[in-house]
Short mmCIF file of C-alpha atoms and ligand atoms in Angstrom, two decimals:
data_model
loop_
_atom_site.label_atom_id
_atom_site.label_comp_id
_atom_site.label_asym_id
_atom_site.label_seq_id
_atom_site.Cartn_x
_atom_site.Cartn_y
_atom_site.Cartn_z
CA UNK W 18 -20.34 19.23 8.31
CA UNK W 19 -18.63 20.24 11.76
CA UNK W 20 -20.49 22.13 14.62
CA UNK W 21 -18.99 24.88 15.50
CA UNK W 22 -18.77 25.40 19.67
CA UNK W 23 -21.86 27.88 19.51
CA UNK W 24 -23.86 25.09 17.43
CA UNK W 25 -23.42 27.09 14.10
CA UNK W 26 -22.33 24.91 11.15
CA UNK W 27 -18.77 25.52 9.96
CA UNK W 28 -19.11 25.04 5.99
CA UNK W 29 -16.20 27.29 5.23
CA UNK W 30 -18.46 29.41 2.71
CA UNK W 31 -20.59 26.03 1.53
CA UNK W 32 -24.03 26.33 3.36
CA UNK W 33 -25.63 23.11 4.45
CA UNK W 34 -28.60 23.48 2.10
CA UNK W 35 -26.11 23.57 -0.85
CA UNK W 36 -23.82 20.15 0.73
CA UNK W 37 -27.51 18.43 1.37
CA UNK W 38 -28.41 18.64 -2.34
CA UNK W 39 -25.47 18.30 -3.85
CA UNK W 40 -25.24 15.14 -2.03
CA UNK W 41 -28.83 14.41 -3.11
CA UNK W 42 -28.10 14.60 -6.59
CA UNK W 43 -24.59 12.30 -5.90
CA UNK W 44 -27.26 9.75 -4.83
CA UNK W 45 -26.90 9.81 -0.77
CA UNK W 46 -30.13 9.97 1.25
CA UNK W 47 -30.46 12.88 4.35
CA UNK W 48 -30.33 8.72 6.32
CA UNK W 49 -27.11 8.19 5.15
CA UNK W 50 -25.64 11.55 5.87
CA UNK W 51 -26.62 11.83 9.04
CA UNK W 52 -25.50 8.04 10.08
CA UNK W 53 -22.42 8.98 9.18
CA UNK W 54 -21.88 13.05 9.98
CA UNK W 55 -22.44 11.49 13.64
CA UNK W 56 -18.94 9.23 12.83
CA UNK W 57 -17.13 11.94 11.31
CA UNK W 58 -17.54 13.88 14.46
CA UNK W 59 -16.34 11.46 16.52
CA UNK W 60 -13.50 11.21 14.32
CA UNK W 61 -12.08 14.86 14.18
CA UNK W 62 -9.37 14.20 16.45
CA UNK W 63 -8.24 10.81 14.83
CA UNK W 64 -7.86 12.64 11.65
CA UNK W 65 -5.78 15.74 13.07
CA UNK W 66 -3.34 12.79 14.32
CA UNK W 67 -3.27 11.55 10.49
CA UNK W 68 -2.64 15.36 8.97
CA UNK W 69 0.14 15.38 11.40
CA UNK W 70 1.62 12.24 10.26
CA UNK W 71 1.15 14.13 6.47
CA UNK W 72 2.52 16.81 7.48
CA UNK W 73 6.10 15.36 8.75
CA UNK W 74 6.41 12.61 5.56
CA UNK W 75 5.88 15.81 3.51
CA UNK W 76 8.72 17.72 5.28
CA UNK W 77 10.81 14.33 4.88
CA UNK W 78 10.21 14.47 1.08
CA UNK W 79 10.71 17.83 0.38
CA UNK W 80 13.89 17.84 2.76
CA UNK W 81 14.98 15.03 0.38
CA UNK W 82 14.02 17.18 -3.18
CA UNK W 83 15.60 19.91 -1.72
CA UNK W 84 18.69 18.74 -0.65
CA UNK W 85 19.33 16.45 -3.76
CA UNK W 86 18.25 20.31 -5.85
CA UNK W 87 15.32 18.93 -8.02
CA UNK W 88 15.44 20.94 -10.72
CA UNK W 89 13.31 21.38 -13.91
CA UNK W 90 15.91 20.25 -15.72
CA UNK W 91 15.63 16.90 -14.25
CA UNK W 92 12.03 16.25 -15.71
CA UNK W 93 13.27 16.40 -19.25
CA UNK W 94 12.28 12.56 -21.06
CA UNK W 95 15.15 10.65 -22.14
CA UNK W 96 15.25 7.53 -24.52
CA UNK W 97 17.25 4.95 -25.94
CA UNK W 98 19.83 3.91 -23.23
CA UNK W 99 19.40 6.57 -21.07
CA UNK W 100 22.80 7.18 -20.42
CA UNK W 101 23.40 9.85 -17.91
CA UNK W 102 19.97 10.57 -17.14
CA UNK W 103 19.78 13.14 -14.44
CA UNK W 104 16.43 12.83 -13.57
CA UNK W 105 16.35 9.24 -13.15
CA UNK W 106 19.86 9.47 -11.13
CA UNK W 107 18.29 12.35 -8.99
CA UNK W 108 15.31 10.57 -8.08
CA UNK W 109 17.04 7.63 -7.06
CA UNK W 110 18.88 9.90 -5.02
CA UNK W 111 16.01 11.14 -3.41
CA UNK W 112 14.01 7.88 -2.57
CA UNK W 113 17.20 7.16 -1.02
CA UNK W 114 17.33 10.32 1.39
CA UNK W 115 13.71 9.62 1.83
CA UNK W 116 14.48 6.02 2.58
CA UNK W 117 17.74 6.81 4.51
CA UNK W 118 19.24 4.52 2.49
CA UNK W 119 22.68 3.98 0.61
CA UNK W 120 20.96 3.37 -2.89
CA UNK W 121 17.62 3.00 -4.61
CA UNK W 122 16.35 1.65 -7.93
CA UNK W 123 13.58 3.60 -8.87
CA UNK W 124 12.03 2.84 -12.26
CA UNK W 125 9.13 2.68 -14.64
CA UNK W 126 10.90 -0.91 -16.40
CA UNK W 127 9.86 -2.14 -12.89
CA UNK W 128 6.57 -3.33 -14.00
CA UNK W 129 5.09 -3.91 -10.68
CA UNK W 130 5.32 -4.96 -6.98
CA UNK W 131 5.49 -8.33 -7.63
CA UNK W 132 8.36 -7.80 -10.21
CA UNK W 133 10.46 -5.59 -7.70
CA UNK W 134 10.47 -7.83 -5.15
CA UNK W 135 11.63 -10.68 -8.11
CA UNK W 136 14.51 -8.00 -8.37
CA UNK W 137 15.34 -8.08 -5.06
CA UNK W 138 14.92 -11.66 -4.44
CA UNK W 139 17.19 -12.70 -7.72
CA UNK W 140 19.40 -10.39 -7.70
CA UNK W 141 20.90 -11.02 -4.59
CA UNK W 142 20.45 -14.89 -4.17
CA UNK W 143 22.70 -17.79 -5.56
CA UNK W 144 22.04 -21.55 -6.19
CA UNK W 145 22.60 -22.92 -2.29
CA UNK W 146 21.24 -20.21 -0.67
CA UNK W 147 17.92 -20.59 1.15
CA UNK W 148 15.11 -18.00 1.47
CA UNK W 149 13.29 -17.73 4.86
CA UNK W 150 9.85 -15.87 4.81
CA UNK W 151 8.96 -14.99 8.58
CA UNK W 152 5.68 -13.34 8.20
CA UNK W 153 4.26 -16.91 7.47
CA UNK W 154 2.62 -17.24 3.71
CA UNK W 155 3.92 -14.73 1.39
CA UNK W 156 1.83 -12.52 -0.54
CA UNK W 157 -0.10 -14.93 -3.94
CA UNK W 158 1.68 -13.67 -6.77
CA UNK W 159 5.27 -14.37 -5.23
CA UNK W 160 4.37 -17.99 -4.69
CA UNK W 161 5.54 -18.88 -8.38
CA UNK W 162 8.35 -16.56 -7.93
CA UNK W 163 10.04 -18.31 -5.56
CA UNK W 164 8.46 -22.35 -6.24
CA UNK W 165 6.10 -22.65 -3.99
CA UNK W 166 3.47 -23.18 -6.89
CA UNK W 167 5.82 -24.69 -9.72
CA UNK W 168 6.90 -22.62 -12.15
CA UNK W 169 8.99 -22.23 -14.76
CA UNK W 170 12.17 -19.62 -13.95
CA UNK W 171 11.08 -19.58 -10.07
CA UNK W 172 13.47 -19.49 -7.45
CA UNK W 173 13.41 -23.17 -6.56
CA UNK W 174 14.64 -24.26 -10.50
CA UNK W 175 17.79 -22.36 -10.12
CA UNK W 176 18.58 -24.40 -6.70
CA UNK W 177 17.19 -21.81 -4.06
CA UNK W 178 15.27 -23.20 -1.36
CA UNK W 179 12.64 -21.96 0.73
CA UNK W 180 11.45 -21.96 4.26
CA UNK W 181 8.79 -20.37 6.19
CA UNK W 182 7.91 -19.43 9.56
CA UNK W 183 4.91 -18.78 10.22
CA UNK W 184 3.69 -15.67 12.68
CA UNK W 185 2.03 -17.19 16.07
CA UNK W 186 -1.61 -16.74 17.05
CA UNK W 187 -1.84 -13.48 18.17
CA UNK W 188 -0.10 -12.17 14.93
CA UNK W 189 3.66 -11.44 16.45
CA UNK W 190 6.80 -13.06 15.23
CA UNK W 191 8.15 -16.89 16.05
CA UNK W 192 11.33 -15.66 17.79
CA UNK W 193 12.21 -19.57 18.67
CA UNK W 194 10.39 -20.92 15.59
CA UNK W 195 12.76 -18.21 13.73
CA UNK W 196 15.94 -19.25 15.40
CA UNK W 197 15.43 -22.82 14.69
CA UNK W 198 14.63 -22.53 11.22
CA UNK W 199 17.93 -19.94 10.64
CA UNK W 200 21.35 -22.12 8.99
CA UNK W 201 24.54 -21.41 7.16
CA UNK W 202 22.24 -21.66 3.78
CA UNK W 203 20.10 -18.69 5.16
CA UNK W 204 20.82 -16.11 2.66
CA UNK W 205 17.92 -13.65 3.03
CA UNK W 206 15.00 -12.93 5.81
CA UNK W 207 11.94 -11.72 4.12
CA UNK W 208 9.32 -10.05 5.83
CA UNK W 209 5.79 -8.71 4.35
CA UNK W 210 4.37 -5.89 6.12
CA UNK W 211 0.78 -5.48 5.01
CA UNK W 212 -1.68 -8.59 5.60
CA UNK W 213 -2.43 -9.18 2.02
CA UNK W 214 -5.29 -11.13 1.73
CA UNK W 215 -5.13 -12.76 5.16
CA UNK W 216 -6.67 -12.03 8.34
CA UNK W 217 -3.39 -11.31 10.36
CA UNK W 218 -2.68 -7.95 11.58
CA UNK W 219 -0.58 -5.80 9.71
CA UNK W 220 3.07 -5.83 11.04
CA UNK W 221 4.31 -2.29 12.45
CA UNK W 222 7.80 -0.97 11.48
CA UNK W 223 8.67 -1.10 15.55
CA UNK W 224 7.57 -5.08 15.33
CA UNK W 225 9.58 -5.25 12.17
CA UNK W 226 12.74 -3.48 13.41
CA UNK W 227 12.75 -6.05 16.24
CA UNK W 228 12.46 -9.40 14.34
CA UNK W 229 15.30 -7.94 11.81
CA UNK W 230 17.34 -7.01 15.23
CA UNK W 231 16.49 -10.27 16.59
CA UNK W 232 17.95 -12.43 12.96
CA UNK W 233 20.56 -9.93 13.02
CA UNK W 234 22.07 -10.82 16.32
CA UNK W 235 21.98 -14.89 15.26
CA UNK W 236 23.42 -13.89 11.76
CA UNK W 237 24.62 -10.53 10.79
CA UNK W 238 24.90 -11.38 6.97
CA UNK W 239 21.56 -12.28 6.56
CA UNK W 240 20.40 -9.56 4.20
CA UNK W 241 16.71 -8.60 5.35
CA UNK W 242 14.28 -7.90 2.67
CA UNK W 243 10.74 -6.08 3.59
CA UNK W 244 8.26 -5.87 0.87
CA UNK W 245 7.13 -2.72 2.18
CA UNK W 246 3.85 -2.95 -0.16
CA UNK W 247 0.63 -0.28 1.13
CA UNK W 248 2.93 0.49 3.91
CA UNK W 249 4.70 3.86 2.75
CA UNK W 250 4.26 6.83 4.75
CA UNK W 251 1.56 5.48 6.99
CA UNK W 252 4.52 5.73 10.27
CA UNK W 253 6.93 8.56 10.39
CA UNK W 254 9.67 5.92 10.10
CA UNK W 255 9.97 3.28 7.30
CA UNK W 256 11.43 -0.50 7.94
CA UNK W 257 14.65 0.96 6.29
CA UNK W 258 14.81 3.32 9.02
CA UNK W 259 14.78 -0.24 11.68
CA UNK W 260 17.45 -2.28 10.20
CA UNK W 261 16.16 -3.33 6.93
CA UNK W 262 18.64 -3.88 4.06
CA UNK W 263 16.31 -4.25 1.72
CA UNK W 264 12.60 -2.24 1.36
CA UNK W 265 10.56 -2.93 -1.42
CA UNK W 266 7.23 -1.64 -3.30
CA UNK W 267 5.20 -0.59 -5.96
CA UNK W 268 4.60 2.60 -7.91
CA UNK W 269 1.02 2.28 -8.39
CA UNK W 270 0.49 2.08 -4.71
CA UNK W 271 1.15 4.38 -1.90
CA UNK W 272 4.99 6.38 -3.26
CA UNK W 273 3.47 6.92 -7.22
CA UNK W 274 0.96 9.45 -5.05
CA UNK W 275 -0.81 8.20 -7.63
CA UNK W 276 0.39 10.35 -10.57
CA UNK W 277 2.47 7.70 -11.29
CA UNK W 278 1.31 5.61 -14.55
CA UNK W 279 3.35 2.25 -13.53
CA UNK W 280 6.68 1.30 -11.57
CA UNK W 281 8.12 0.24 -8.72
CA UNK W 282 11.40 1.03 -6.19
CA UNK W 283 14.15 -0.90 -3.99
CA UNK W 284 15.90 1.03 -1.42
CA UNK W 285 18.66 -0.42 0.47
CA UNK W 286 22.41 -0.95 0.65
CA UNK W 287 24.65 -0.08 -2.00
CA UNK W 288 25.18 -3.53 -2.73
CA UNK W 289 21.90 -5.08 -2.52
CA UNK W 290 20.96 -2.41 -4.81
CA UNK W 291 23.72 -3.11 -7.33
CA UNK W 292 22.30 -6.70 -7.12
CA UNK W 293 18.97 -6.11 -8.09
CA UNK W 294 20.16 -3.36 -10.58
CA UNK W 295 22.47 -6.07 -12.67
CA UNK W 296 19.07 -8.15 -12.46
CA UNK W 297 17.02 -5.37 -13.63
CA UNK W 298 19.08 -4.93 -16.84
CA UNK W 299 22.20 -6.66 -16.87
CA UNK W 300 25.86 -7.58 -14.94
CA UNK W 301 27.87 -4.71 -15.53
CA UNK W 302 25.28 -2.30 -16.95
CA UNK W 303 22.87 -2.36 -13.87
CA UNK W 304 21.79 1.18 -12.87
CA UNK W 305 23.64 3.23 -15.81
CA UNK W 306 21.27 2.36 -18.63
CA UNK W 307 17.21 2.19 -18.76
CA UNK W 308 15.74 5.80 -20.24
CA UNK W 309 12.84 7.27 -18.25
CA UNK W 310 10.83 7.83 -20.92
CA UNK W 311 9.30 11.21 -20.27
CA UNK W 312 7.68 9.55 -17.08
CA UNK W 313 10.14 10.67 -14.50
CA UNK W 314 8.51 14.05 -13.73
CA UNK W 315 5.02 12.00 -12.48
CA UNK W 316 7.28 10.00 -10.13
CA UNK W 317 8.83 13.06 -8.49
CA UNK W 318 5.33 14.88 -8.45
CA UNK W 319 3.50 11.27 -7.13
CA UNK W 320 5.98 11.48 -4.42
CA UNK W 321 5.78 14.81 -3.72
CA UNK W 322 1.85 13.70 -3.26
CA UNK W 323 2.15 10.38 -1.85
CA UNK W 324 2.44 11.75 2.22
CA UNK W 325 -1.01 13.81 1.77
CA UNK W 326 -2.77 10.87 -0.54
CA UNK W 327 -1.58 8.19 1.60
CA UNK W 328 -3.32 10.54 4.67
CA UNK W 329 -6.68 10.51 2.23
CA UNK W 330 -6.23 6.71 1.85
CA UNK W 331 -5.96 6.05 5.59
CA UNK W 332 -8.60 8.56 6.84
CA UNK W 333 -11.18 6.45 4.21
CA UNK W 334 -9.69 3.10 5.86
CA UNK W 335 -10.47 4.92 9.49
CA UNK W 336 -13.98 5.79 8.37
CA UNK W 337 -14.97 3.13 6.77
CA UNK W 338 -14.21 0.70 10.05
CA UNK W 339 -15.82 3.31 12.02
CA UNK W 340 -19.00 3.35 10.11
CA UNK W 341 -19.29 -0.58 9.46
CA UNK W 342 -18.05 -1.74 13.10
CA UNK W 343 -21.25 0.87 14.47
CA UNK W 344 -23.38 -1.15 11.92
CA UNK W 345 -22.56 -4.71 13.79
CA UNK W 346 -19.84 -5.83 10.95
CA UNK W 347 -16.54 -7.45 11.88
CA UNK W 348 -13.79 -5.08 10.85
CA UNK W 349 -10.49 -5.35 10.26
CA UNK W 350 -7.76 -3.28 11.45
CA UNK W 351 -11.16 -2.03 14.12
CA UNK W 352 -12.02 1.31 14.13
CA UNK W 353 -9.38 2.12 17.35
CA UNK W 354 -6.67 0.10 16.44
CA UNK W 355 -3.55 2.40 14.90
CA UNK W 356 -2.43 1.61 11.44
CA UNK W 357 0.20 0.16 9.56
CA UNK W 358 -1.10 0.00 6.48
CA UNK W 359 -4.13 1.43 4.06
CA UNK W 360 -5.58 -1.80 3.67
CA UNK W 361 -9.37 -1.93 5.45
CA UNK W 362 -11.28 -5.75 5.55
CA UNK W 363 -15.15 -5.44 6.63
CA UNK W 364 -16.84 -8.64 6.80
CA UNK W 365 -20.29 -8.60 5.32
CA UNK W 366 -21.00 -12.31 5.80
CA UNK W 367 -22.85 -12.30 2.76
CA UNK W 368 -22.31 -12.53 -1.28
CA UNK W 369 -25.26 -9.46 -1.01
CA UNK W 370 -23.14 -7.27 1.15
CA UNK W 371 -19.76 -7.67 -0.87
CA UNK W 372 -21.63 -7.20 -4.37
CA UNK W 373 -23.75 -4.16 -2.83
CA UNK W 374 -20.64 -2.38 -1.10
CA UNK W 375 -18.40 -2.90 -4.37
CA UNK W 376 -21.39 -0.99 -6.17
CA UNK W 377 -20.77 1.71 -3.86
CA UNK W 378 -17.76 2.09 -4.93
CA UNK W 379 -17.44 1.97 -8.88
CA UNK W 380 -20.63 4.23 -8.70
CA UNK W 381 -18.33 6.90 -6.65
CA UNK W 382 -15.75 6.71 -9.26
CA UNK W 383 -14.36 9.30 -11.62
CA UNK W 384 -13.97 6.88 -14.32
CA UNK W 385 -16.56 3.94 -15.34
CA UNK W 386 -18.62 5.05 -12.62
CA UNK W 387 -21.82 3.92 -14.75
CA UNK W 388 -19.99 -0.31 -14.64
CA UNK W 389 -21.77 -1.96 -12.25
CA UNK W 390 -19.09 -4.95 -11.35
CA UNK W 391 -20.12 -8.40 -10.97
CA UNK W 392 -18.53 -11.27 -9.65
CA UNK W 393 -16.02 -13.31 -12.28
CA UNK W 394 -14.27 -16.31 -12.17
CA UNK W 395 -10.84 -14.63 -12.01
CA UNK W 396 -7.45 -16.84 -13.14
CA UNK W 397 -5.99 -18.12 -10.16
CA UNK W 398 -8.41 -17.53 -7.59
CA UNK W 399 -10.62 -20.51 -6.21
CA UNK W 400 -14.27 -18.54 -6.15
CA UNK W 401 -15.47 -15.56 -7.76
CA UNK W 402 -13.99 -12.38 -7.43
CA UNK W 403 -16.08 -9.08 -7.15
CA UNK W 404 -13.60 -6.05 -8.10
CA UNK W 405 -14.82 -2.08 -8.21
CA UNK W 406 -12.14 0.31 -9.65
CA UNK W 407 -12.69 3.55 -11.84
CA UNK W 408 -9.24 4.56 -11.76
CA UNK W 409 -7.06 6.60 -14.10
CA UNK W 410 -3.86 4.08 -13.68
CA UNK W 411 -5.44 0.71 -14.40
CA UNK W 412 -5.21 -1.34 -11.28
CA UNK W 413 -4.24 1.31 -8.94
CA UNK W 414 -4.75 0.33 -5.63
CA UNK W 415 -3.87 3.20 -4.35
CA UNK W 416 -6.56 5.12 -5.99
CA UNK W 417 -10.32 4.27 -3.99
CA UNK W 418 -10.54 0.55 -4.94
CA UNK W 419 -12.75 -2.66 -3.48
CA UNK W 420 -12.38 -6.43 -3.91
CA UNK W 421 -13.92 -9.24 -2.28
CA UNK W 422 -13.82 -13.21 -3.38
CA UNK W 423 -17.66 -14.79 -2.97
CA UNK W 424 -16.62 -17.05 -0.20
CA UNK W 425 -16.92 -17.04 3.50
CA UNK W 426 -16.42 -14.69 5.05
CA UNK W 427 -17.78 -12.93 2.55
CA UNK W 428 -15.16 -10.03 3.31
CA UNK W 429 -14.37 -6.99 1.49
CA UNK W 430 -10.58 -5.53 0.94
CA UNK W 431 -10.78 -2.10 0.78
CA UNK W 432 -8.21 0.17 0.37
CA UNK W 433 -7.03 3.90 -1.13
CA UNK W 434 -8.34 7.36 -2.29
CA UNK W 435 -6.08 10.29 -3.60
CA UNK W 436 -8.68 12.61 -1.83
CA UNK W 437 -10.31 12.15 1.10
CA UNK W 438 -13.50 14.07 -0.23
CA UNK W 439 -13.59 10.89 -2.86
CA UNK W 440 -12.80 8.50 -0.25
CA UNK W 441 -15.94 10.19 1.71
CA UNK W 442 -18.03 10.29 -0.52
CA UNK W 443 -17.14 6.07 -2.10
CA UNK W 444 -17.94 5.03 1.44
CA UNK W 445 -21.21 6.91 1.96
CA UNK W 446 -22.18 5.11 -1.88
CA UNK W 447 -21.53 1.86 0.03
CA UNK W 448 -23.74 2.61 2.43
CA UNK W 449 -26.45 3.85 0.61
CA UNK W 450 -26.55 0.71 -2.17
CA UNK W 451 -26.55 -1.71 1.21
CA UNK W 452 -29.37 0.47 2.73
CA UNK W 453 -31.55 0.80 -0.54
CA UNK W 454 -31.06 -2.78 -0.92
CA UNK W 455 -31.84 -3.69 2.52
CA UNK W 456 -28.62 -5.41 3.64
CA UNK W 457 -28.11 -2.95 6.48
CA UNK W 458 -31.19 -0.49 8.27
CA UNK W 459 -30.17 2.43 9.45
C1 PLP B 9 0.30 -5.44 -4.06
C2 PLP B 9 1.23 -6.27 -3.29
C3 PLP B 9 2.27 -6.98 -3.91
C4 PLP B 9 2.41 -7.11 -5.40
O1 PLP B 9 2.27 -5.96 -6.10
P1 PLP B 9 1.72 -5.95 -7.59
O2 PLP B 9 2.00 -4.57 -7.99
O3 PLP B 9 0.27 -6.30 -7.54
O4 PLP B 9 2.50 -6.94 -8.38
C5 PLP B 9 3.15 -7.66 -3.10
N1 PLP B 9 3.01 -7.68 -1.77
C6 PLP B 9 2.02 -7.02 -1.15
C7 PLP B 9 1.91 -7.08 0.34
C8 PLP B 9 1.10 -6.28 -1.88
O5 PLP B 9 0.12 -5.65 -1.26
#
């Protein structure tokens, strides 16, 4: 609750007395709340910076709906081959004004981020070529995609090599490493914006428009691929907007606005897209075939969403670093720093304060909000894994989700929120189950 200049609170027809109890009976103490209203104040004029940034991606994607004429008829389901679906075609068309790109794929037989950026990366590579990542380690699941784990059908079995370079210390690009490690066989650049699971700073689309610049000027026809992953309408320009030929993400993060139920989009040149497209399905079929299912209409309403949910999402990320950095925790983007990404890391540096803050979270759900999570031994992951999601899309991440692997540092990945009031209201749950178990004092 904001103070008005003469002291009076501004509750917009909600009186204190009625926010303090319903609070109470969501489980927050009168501690907690105040702890944190003092944050919140401090953070009114961050937050006017982040409706702004809503405000102009919304005007982007409504310029985009509008010019393309969304229609109703374009929400109708199709099935069987899908042959001239409009709505599909149309919504291609408008990721790609979005985008300001030549082409898009855009579709719910994308399974996932991982398997769009599989699209991308197949599609447009050939036996000889070689891969260069230059955002160091790419992100887990793409390590068996392209051989760096074995694997059966990756990358490296059908003669495609890989290099790496990695980012230097302070988290900017190898210019000279990069140059060096460029040859004739370099067939595609690939750059990940968010951190992942690492430590490193997320990359911003200036940084990223330099380093494609920068290969671009050694080698023209090196196609540059971003996987553009919890990056989406955090900046007012997208890496597609810098140079990249290639841009890359997932459905069921930031551009599904989370309405929609699974998918995932490439936006890029005409022929990169026709690539991935013939990959997708098949040579010669590529984009004309693949019905939508009756799903089309969430993806142009989840986009329609996605500026003002990915401004919920960040002002969460903004809070939560705020709130945890005052408490002595290491945080990670910090609570200053401007953001690239909705990811937030806090650093509990203990199993207590992952498991406790996770709590938080699954308790502040809308669905399974009476689970309490635990840590598992989750495939493919070398310690336990502590995960709190009630979300309506399973494994949404762009809905108010937690994760942290019981390991030094004991960090927490926290990330999304298609309303800032949940986002609120997950973090102040956090709090409280640290405070009533004693992991933090306020
Ligand atoms: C989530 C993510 C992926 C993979 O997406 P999935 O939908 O989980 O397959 C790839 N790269 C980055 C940076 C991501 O955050």
């Amino acid at each position: 609750m904001e103070k008005r200049e003469n002291g009076q609170e501004r509750t917009e027809g909600v009186s204190r007395e009625a926010f303090l109890e319903m609070y109470r009976e969501m489980g927050i103490s009168r501690e907690v709340l105040d702890f944190a209203g003092g944050i919140l104040e401090e953070l009114a004029g961050r937050f006017q910076d982040i409706d702004k940034m809503a405000e102009y991606n919304q005007l982007k994607v409504l310029r985009a709906m509008q010019r393309r004429r969304v229609s109703e008829a374009h929400f109708a389901a199709t099935s069987g081959y899908g042959y001239n679906d409009m709505g599909r075609d149309t919504l291609e068309e408008v990721y790609a004004d979005v985008f300001h790109t030549e082409a898009a794929l855009v579709r719910p037989q994308i399974t996932c981020g991982t398997h769009a950026l599989t699209v991308a990366l197949h599609g447009n590579l050939r036996p000889g070529d070689e891969l260069l990542s230059i955002s160091g380690k790419p992100y887990d699941t793409l390590e068996e995609v392209i051989g760096i784990r074995p694997s059966s059908g990756s990358l490296a079995e059908y003669g495609i090599t890989y290099r790496q370079v990695d980012l230097k210390e302070d988290g900017s690009f190898d210019l000279e490493g990069i140059r060096q490690a460029i040859s004739e066989r370099t067939a595609m650049v690939e750059i990940q914006r968010s951190k992942g699971y690492q430590t490193r700073p997320t990359l911003s689309v200036s940084q990223i428009g330099e380093a494609i610049a920068f290969v671009k000027s050694i080698r023209p026809d090196i196609i540059c691929m971003v996987d553009n992953c919890y990056g989406e309408f955090v900046e007012p320009l997208e890496p597609s907007d810098v140079g990249a030929d290639m841009t890359v993400g997932s459905l069921i993060k930031n551009p599904g606005g989370g309405l929609a139920p699974i998918g995932g989009y490439i936006v890029g040149t005409k022929k990169c897209i026709q690539n991935a497209s013939f990959r997708l399905t098949c040579p010669g079929l590529g984009q004309e075939v693949g019905a939508n299912l009756g799903l089309i209409q969430s993806f142009y309403q989840g986009l329609f969403l996605a500026p003002t949910v990915v401004a919920s999402a960040l002002k969460g990320a903004i809070f939560a670093a705020n709130l945890y950095e005052r408490l002595g925790f290491a945080v990670v983007p910090n609570g200053q720093e401007p953001r690239h990404d909705i990811i937030q890391a806090v650093e509990f540096g203990s199993p207590e304060g992952v498991i406790a803050f996770c709590k938080g979270i699954q308790a502040a759900s809308p669905v399974d909000s009476h689970v309490t999570p635990e840590p598992w031994a989750m495939p493919g992951y070398d310690s336990d894994v502590i995960m709190a999601a009630g979300a309506f899309v399973q494994g949404s991440s762009i809905e108010l989700s937690a994760d942290g692997p019981i390991k030094p540092p004991y960090a927490v990945y926290f990330q999304g929120g298609l309303t800032w009031p949940h986002a609120k209201l997950g973090i102040l749950k956090s709090l409280q189950q640290l405070a009533d178990e004693g992991v933090v004092s306020l």
